[in-house]
Tab-separated table of N, CA and C in Angstrom:
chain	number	residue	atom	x	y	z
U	1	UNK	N	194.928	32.456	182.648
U	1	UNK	CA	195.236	33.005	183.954
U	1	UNK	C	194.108	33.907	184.428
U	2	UNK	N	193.854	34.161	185.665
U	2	UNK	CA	192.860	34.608	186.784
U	2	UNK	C	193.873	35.316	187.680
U	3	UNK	N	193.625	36.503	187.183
U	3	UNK	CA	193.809	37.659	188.566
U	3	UNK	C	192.771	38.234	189.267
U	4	UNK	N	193.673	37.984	190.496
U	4	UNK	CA	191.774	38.474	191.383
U	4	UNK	C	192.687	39.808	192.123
U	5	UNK	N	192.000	40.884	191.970
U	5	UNK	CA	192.164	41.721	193.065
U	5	UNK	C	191.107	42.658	194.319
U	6	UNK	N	191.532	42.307	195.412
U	6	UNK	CA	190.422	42.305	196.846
U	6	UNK	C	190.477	43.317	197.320
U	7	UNK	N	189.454	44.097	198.074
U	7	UNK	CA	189.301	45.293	198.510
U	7	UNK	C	188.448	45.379	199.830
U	8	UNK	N	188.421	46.411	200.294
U	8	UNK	CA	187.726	46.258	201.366
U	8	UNK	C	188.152	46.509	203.334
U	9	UNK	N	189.009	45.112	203.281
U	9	UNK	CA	189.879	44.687	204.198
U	9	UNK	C	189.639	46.398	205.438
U	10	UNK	N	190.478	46.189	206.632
U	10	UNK	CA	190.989	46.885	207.519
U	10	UNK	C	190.522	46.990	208.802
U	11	UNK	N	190.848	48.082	209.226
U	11	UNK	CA	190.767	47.924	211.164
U	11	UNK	C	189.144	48.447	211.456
U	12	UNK	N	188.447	47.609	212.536
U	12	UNK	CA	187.225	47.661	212.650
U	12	UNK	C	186.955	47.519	214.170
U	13	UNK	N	185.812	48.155	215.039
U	13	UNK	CA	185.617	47.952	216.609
U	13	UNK	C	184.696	46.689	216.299
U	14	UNK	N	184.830	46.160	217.337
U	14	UNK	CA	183.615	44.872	217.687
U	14	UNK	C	181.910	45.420	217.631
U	15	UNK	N	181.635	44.330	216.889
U	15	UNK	CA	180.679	44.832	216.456
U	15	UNK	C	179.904	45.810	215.060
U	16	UNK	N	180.968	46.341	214.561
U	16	UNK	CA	181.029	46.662	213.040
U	16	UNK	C	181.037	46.305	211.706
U	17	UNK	N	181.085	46.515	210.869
U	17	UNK	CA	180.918	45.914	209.880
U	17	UNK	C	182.427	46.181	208.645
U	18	UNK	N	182.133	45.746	207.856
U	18	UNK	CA	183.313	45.629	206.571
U	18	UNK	C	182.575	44.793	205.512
U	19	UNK	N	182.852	45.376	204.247
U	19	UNK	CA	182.743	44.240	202.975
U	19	UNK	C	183.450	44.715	202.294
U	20	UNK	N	184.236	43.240	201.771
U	20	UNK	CA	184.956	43.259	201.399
U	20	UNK	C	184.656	42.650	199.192
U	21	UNK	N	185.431	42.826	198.884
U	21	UNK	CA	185.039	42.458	197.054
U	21	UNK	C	186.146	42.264	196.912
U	22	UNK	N	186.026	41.724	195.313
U	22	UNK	CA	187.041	40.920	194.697
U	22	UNK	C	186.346	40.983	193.440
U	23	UNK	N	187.304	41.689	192.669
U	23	UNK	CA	187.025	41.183	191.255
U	23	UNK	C	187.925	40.563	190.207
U	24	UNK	N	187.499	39.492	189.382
U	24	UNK	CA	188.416	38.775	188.675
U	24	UNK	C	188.194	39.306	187.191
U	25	UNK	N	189.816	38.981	186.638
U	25	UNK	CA	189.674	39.465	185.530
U	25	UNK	C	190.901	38.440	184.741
U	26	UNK	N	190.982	38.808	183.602
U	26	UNK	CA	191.770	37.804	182.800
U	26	UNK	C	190.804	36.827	181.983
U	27	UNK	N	191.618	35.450	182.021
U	27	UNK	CA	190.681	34.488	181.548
U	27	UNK	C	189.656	33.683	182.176
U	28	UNK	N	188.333	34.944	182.086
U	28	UNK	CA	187.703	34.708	183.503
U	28	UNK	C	186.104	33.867	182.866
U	29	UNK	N	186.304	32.844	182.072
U	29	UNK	CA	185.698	31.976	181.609
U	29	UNK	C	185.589	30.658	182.006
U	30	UNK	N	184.349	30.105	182.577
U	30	UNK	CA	184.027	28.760	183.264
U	30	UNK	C	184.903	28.835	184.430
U	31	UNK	N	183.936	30.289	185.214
U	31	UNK	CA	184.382	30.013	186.470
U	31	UNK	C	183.530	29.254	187.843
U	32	UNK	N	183.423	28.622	187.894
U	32	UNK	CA	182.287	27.446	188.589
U	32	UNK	C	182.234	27.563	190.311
U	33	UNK	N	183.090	28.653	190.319
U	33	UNK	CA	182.988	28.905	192.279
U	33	UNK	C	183.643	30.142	192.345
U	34	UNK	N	183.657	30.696	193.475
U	34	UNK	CA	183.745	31.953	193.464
U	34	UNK	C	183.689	32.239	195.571
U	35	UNK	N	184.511	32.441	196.194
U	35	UNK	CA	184.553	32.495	197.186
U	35	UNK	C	185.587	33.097	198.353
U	36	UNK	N	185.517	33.644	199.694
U	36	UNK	CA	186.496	33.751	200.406
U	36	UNK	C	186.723	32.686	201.419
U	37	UNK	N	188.439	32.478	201.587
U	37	UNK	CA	188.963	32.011	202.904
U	37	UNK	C	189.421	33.240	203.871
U	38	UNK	N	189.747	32.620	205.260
U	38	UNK	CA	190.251	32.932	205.879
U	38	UNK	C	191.350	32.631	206.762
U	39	UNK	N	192.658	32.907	207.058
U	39	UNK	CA	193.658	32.228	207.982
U	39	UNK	C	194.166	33.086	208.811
U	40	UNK	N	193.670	32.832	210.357
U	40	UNK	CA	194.717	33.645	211.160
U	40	UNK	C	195.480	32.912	211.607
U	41	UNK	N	196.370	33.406	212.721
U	41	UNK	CA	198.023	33.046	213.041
U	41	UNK	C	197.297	31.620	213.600
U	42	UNK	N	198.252	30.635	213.230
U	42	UNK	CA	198.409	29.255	214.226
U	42	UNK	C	197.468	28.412	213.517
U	43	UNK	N	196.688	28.979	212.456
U	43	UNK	CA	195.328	27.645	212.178
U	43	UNK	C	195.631	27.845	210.778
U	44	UNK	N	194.795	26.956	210.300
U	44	UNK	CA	194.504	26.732	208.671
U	44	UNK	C	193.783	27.523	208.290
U	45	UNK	N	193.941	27.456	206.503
U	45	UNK	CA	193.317	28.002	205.784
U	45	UNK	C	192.336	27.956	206.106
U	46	UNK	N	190.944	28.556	206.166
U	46	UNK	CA	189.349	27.798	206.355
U	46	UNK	C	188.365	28.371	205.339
U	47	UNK	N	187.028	27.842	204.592
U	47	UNK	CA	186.606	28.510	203.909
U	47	UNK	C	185.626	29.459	204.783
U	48	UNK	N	185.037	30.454	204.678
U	48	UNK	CA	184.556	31.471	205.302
U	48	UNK	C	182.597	31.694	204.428
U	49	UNK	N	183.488	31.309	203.135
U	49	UNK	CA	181.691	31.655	202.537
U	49	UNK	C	182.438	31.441	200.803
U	50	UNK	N	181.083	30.476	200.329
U	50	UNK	CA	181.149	30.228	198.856
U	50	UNK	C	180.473	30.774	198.122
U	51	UNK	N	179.988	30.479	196.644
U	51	UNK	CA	178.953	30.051	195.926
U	51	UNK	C	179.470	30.125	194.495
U	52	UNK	N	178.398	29.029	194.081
U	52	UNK	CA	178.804	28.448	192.485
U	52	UNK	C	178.318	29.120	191.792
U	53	UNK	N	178.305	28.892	190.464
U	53	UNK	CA	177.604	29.529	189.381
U	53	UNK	C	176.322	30.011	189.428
U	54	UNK	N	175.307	28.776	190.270
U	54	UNK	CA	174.230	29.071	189.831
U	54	UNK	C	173.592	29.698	191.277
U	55	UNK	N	174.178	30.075	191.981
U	55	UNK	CA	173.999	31.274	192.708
U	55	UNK	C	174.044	30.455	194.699
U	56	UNK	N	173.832	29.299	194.932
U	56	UNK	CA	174.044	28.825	196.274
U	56	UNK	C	175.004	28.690	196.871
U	57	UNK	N	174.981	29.820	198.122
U	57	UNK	CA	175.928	29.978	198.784
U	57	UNK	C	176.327	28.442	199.815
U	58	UNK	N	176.904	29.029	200.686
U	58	UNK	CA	177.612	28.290	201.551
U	58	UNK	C	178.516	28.683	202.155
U	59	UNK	N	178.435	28.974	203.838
U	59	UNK	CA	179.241	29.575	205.023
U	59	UNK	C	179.123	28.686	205.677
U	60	UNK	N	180.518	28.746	206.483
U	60	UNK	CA	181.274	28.213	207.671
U	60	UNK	C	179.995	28.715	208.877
U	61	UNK	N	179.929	27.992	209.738
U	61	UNK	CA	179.289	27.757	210.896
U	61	UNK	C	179.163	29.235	212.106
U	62	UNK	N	180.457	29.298	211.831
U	62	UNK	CA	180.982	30.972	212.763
U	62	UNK	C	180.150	31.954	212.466
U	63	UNK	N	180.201	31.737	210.923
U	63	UNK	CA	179.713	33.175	210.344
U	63	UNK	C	178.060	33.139	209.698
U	64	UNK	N	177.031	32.352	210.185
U	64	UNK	CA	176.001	32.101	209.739
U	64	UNK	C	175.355	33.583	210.395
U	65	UNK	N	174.655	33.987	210.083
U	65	UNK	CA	173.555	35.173	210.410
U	65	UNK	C	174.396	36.570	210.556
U	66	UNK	N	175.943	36.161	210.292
U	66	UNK	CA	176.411	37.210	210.187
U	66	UNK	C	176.814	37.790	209.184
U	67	UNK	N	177.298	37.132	208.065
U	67	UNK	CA	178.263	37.053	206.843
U	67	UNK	C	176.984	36.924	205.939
U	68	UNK	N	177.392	38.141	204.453
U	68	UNK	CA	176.303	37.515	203.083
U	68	UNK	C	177.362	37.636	201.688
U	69	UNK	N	177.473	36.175	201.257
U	69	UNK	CA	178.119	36.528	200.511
U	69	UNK	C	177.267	36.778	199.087
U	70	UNK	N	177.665	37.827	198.120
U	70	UNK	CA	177.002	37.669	196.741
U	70	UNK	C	177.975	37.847	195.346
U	71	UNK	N	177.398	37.170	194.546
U	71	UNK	CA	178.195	37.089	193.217
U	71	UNK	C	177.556	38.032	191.875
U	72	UNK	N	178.204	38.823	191.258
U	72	UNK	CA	177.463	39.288	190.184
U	72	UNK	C	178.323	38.844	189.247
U	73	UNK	N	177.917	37.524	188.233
U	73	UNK	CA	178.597	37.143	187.142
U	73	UNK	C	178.948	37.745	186.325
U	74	UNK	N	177.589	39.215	185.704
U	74	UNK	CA	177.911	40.281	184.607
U	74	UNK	C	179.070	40.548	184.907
U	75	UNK	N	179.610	40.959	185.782
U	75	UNK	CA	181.141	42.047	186.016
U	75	UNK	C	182.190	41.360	186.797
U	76	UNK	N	181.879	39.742	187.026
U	76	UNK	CA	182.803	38.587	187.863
U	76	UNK	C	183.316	39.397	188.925
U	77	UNK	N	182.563	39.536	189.875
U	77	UNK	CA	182.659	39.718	191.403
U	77	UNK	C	182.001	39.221	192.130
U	78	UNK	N	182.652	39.136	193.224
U	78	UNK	CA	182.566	38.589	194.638
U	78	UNK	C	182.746	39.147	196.001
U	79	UNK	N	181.416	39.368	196.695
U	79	UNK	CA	181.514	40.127	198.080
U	79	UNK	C	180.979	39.298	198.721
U	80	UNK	N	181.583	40.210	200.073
U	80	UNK	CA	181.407	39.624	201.345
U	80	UNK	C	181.135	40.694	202.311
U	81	UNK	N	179.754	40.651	202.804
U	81	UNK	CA	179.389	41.668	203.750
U	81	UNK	C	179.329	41.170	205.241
U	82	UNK	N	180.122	41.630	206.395
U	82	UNK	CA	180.415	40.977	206.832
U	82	UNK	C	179.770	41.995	208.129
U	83	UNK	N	178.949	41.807	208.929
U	83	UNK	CA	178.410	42.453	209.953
U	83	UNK	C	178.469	41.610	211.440
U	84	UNK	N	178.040	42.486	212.262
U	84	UNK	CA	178.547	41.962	213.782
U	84	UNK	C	180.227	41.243	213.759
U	85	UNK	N	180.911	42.004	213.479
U	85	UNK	CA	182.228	41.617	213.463
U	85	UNK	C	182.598	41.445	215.118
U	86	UNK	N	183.721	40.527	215.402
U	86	UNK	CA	184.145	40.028	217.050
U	86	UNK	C	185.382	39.676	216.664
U	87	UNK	N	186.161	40.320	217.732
U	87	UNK	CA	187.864	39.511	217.467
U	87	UNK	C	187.640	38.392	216.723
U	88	UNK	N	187.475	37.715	217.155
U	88	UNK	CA	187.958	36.200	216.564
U	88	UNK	C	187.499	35.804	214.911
U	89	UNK	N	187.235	36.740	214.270
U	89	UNK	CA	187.095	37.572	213.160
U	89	UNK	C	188.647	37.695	212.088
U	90	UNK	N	189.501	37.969	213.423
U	90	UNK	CA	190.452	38.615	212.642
U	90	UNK	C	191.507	37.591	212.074
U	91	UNK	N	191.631	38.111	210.834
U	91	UNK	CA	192.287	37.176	210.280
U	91	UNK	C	192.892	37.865	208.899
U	92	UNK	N	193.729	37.232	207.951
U	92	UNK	CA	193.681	37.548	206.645
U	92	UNK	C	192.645	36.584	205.665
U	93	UNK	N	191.995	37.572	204.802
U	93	UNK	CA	191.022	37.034	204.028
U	93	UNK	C	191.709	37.423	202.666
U	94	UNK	N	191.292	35.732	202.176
U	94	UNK	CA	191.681	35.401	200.847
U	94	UNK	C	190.333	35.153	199.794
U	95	UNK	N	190.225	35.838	198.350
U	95	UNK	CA	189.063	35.570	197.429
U	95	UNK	C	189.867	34.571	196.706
U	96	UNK	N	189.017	33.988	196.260
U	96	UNK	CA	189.506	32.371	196.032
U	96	UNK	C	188.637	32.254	194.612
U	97	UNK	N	189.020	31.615	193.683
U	97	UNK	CA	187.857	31.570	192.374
U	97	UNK	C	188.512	30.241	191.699
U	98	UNK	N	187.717	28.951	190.944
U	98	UNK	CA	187.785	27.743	190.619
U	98	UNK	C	187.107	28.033	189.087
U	99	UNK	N	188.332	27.815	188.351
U	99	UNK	CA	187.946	27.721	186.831
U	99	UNK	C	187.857	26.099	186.471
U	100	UNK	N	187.134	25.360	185.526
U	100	UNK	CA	186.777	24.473	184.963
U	100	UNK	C	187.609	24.287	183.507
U	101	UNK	N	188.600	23.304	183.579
U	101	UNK	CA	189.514	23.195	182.662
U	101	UNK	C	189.319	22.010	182.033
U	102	UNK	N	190.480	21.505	181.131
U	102	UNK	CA	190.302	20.222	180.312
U	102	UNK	C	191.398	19.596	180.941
U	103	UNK	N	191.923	19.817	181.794
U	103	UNK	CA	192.908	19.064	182.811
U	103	UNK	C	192.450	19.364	184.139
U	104	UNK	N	191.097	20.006	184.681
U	104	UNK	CA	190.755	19.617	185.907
U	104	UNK	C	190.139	20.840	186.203
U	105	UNK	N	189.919	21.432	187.258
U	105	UNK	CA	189.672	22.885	188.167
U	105	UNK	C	191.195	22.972	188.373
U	106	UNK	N	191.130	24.033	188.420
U	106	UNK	CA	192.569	25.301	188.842
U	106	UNK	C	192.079	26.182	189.963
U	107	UNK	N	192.642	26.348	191.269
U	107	UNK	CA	192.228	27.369	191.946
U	107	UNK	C	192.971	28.431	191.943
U	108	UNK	N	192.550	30.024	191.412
U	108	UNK	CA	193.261	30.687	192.002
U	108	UNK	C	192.926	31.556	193.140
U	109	UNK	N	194.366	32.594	193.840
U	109	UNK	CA	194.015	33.008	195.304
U	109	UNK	C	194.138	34.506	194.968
U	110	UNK	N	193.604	35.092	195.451
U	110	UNK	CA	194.175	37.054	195.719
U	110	UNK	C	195.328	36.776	196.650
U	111	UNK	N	195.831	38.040	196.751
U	111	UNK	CA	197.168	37.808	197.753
U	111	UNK	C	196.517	38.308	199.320
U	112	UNK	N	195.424	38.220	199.614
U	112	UNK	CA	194.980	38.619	200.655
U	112	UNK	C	194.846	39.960	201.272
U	113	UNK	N	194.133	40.056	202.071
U	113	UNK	CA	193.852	41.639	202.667
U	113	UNK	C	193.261	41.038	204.357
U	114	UNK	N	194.149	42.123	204.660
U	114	UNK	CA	193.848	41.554	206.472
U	114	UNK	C	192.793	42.622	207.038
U	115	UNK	N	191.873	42.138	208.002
U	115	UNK	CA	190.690	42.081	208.849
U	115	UNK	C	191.257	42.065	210.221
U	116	UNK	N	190.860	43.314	210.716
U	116	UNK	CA	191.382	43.215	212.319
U	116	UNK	C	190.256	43.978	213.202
U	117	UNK	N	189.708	42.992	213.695
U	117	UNK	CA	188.745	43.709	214.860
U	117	UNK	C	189.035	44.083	216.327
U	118	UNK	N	188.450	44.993	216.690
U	118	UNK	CA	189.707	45.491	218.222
U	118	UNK	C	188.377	44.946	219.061
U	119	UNK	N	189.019	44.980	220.119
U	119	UNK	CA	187.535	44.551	221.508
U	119	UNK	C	187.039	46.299	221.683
């Protein structure tokens, strides 16, 4: 088992910033991804920003030149620095982490922390 617990989260003006972390703990061996989603009201889950083991990220389209995500394997964490924040921002953000098993990948989720940007 993989417990992740997320930090960070809360109320922000347009244009501000937030980062948010996540650190996993437990059986936190052959973890092969490491990442946040995001879901606000009415839409899907979406991924927001990845990266694997060997350090290449990967963000959603929205958040290119805005969002950096980084991983420090020594201490299994995961941030997300998240600058020029804009309503459409707001959402609940989920850290997400993919262990490598002998019956497949397992994903687990944090229970989320909500992101609210005001105009």
């Amino acid at each position: 088992q993989v417990h992740l617990v997320e930090s960070g989260g809360g109320l922000v003006q347009a244009g501000g910033s937030l980062r948010l972390s996540c650190a996993a703990s437990g059986s936190i061996f052959r973890l092969n991804f490491m990442g946040w989603y995001r879901q606000a009201p009415g839409k899907q889950r979406e991924l927001v920003a990845g990266i694997i083991s060997s350090g290449s990220p990967d963000y959603a389209d929205s958040v290119k030149g805005r969002f950096t995500i980084s991983r420090d394997n020594a201490e299994n964490t995961v941030s997300l620095q998240m600058n020029s924040l804009q309503p459409e921002d707001t959402a609940v953000y989920y850290c997400a982490v993919r262990q490598s098993t002998n019956r497949g990948d397992i994903l687990y989720w944090g229970k989320g922390t909500q992101v609210t940007v005001s105009s």
